[in-house]
PDB file of C-alpha atoms in Angstrom:
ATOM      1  CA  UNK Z   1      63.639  15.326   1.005  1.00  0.00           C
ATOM      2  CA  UNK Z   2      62.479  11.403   1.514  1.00  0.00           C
ATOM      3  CA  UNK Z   3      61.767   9.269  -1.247  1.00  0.00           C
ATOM      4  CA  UNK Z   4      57.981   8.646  -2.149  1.00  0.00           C
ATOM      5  CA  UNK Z   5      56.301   5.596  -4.056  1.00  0.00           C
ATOM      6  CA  UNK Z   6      53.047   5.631  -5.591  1.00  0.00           C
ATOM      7  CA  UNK Z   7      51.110   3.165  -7.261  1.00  0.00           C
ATOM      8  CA  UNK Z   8      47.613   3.527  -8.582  1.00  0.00           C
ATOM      9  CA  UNK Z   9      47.153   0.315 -10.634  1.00  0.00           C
ATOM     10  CA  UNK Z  10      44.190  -1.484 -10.931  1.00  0.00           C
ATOM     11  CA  UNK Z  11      41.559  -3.021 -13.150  1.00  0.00           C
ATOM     12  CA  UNK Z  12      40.156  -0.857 -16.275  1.00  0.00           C
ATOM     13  CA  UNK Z  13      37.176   0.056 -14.425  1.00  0.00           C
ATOM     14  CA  UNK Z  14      38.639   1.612 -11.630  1.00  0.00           C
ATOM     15  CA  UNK Z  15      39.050   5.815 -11.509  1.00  0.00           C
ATOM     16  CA  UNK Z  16      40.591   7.704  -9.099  1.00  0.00           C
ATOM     17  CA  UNK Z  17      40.122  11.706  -8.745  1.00  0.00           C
ATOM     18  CA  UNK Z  18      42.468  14.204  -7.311  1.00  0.00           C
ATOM     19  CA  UNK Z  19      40.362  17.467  -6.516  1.00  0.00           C
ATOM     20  CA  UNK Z  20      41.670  21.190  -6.841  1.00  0.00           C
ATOM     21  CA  UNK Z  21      43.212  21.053  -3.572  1.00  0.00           C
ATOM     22  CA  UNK Z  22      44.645  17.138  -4.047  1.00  0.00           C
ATOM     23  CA  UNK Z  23      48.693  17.212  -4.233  1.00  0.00           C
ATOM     24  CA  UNK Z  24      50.125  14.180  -5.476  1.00  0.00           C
ATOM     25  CA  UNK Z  25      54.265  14.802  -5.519  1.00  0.00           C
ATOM     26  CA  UNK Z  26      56.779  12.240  -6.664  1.00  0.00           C
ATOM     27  CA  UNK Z  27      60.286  13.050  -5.039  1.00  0.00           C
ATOM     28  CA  UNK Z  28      63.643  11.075  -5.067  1.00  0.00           C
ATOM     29  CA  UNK Z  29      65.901   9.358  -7.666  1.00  0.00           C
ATOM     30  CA  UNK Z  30      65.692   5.531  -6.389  1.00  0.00           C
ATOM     31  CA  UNK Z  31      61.454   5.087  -7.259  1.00  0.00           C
ATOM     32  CA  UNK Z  32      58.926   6.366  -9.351  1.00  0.00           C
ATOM     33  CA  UNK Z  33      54.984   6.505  -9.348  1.00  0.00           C
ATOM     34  CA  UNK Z  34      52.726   4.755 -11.826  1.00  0.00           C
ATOM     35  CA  UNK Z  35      49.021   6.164 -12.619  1.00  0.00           C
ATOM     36  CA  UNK Z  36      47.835   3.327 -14.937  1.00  0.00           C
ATOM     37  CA  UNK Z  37      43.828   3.747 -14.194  1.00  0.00           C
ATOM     38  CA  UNK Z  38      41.293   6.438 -15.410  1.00  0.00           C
ATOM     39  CA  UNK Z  39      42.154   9.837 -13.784  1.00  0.00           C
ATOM     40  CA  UNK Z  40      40.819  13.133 -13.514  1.00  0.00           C
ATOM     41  CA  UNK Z  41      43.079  16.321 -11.933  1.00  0.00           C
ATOM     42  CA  UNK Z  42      41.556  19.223 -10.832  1.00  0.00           C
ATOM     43  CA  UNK Z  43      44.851  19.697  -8.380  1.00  0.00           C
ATOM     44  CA  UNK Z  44      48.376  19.241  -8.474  1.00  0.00           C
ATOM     45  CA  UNK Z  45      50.305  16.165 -10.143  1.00  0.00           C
ATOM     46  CA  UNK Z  46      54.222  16.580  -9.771  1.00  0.00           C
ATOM     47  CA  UNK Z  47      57.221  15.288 -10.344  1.00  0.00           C
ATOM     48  CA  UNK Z  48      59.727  17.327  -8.183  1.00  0.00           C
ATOM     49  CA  UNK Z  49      63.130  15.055  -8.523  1.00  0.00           C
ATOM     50  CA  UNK Z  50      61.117  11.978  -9.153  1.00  0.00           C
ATOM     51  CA  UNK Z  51      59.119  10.203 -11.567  1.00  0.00           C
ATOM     52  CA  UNK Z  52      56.366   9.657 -12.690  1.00  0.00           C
ATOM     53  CA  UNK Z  53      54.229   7.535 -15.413  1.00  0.00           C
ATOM     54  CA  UNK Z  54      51.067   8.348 -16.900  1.00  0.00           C
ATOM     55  CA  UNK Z  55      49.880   4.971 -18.802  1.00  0.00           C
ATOM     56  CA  UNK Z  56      46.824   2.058 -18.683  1.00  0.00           C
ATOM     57  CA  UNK Z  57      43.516   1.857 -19.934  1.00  0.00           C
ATOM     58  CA  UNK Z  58      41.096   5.061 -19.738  1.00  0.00           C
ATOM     59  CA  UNK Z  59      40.696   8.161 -20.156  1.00  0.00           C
ATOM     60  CA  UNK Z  60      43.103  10.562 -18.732  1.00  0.00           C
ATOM     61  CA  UNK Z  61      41.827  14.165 -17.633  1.00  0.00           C
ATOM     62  CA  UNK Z  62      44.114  17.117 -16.550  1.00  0.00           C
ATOM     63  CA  UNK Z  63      42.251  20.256 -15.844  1.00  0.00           C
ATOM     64  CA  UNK Z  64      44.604  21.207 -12.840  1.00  0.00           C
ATOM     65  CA  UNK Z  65      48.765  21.247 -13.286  1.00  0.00           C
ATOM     66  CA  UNK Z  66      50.995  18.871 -14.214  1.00  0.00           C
ATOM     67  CA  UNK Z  67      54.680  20.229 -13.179  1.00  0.00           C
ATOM     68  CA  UNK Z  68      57.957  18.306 -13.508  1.00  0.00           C
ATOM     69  CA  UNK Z  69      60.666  20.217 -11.565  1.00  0.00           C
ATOM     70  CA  UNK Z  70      64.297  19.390 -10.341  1.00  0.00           C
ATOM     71  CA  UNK Z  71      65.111  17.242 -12.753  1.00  0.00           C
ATOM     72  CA  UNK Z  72      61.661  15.527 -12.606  1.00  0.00           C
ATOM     73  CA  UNK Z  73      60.267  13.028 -15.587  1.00  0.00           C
ATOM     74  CA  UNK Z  74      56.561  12.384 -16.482  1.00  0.00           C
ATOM     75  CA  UNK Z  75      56.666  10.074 -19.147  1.00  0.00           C
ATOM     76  CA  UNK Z  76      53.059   9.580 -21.153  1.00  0.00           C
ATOM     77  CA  UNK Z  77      52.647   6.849 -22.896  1.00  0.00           C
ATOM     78  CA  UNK Z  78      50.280   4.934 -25.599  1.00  0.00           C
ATOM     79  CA  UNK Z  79      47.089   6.814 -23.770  1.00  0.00           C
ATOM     80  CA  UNK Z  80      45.045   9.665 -24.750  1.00  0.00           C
ATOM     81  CA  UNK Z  81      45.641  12.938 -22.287  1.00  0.00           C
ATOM     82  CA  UNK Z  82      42.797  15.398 -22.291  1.00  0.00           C
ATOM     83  CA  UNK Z  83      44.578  18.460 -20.912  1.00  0.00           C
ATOM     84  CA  UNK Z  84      41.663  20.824 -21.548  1.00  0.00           C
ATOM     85  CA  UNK Z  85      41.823  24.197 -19.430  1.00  0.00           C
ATOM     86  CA  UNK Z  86      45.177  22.248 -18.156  1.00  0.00           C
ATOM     87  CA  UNK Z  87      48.572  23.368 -17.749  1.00  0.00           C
ATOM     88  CA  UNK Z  88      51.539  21.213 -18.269  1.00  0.00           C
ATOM     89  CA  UNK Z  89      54.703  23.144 -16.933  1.00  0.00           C
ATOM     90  CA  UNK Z  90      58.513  21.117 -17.717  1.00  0.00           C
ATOM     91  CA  UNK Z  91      60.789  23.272 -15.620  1.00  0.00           C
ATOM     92  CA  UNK Z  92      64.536  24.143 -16.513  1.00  0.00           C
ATOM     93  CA  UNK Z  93      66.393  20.622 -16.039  1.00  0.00           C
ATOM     94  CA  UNK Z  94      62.843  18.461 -15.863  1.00  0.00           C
ATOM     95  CA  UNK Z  95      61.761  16.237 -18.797  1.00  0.00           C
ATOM     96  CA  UNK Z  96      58.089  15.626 -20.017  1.00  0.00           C
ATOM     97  CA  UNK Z  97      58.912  12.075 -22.063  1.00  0.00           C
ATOM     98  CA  UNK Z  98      56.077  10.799 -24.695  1.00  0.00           C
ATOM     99  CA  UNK Z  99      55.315   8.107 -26.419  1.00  0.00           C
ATOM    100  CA  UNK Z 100      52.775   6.786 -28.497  1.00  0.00           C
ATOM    101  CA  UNK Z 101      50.093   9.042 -26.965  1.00  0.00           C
ATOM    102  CA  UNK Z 102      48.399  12.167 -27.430  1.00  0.00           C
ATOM    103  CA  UNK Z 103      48.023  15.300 -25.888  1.00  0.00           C
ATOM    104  CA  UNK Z 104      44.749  17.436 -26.535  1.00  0.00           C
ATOM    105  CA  UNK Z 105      44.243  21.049 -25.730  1.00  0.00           C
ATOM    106  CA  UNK Z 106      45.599  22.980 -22.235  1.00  0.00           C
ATOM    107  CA  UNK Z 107      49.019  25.096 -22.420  1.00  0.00           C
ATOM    108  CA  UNK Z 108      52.335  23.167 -22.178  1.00  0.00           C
ATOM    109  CA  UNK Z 109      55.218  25.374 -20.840  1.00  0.00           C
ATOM    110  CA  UNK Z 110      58.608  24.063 -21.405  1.00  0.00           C
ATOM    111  CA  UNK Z 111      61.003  25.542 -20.638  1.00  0.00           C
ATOM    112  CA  UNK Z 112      63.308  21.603 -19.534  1.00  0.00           C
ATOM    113  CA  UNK Z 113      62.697  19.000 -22.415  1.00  0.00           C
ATOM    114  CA  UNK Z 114      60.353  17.271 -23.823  1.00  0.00           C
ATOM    115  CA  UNK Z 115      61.451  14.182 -25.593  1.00  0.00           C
ATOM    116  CA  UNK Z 116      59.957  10.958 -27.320  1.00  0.00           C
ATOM    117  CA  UNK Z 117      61.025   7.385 -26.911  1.00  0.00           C
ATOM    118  CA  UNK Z 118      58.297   5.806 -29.625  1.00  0.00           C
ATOM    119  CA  UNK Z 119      60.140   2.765 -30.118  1.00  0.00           C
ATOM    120  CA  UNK Z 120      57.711   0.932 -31.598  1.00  0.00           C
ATOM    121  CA  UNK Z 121      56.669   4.450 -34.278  1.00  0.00           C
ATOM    122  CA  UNK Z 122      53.816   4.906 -32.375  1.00  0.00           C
ATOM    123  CA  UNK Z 123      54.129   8.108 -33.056  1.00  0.00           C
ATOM    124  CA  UNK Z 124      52.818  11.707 -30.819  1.00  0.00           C
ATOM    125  CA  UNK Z 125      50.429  13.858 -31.333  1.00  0.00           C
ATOM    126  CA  UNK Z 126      49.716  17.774 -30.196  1.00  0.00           C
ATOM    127  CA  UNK Z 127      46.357  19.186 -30.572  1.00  0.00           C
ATOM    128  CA  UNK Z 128      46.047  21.616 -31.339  1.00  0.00           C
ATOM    129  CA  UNK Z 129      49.248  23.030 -32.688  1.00  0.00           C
ATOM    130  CA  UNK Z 130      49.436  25.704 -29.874  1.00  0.00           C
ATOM    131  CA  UNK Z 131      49.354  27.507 -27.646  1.00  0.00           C
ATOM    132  CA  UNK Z 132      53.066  26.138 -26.079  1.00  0.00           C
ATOM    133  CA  UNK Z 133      55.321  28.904 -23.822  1.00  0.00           C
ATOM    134  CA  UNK Z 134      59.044  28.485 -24.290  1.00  0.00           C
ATOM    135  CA  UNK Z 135      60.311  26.254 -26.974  1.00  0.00           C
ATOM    136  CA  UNK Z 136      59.074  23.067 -28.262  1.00  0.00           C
ATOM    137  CA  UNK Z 137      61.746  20.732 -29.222  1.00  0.00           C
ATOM    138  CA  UNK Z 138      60.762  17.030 -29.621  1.00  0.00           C
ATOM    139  CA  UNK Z 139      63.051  14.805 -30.282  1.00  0.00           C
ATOM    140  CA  UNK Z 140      63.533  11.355 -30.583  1.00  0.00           C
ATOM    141  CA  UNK Z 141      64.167   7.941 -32.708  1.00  0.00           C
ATOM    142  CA  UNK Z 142      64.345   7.990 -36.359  1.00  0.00           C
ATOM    143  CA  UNK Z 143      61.701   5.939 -38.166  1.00  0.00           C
TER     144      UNK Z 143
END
């Protein structure tokens, strides 16, 4: 399995769509993929063995799957993820990282980790409570 790179950075007013039968797969240990504009997924994002980071200015929509696998990290930070009728799967050994963001609505299944680096107490937020398959453990820096 080759190492991928992908960057979709741009000004605030740029969106980019990835329809129900779109696959975009980071893989490898060495790089990592940045989504920093306004997104909507109807298909597949995932992190198999690599990385990826979900930041930047606009709205972020995730009606398809989100699934970090093989020891795979997504890492969310300071936006606002609609994951309305979206799943977010962290597989056995992956790790779904947040940080100063939130997460509204979908199903998260964990059954890796899902951590917080809020450095700065930005703080995370869940909505709604539930539903989450597996356990939810977040853990992270002391205030």
């Amino acid at each position: 399995m080759g190492n991928t790179i992908v960057a979709i950075v741009s000004g605030s007013d740029d969106a980019v769509t990835f329809g129900p039968h779109i696959t975009l797969t980071a893989t490898g240990t060495d790089l990592d993929s940045d989504i920093s504009v306004r997104f909507t997924n109807a298909g597949l994002i995932e992190a198999d063995a690599g990385q990826i980071d979900i930041n930047g200015n606009g709205p972020k929509l995730n009606t398809g799957v989100i699934r970090i696998a093989n020891g795979g990290l997504v890492r969310v930070t300071g936006v606002t993820l609609n994951n309305t009728d979206g799943d977010i799967e962290v597989q056995s050994g992956a790790t779904l990282n947040l940080a100063g963001c939130t997460v509204t609505g979908g199903v998260v299944r964990a059954q890796g980790a899902i951590t917080t680096s809020s450095t700065n107490n930005l703080g995370v937020t869940l909505l709604p409570a539930g539903p989450v398959a597996g356990t939810l453990s977040i853990t992270g820096p002391s205030p």
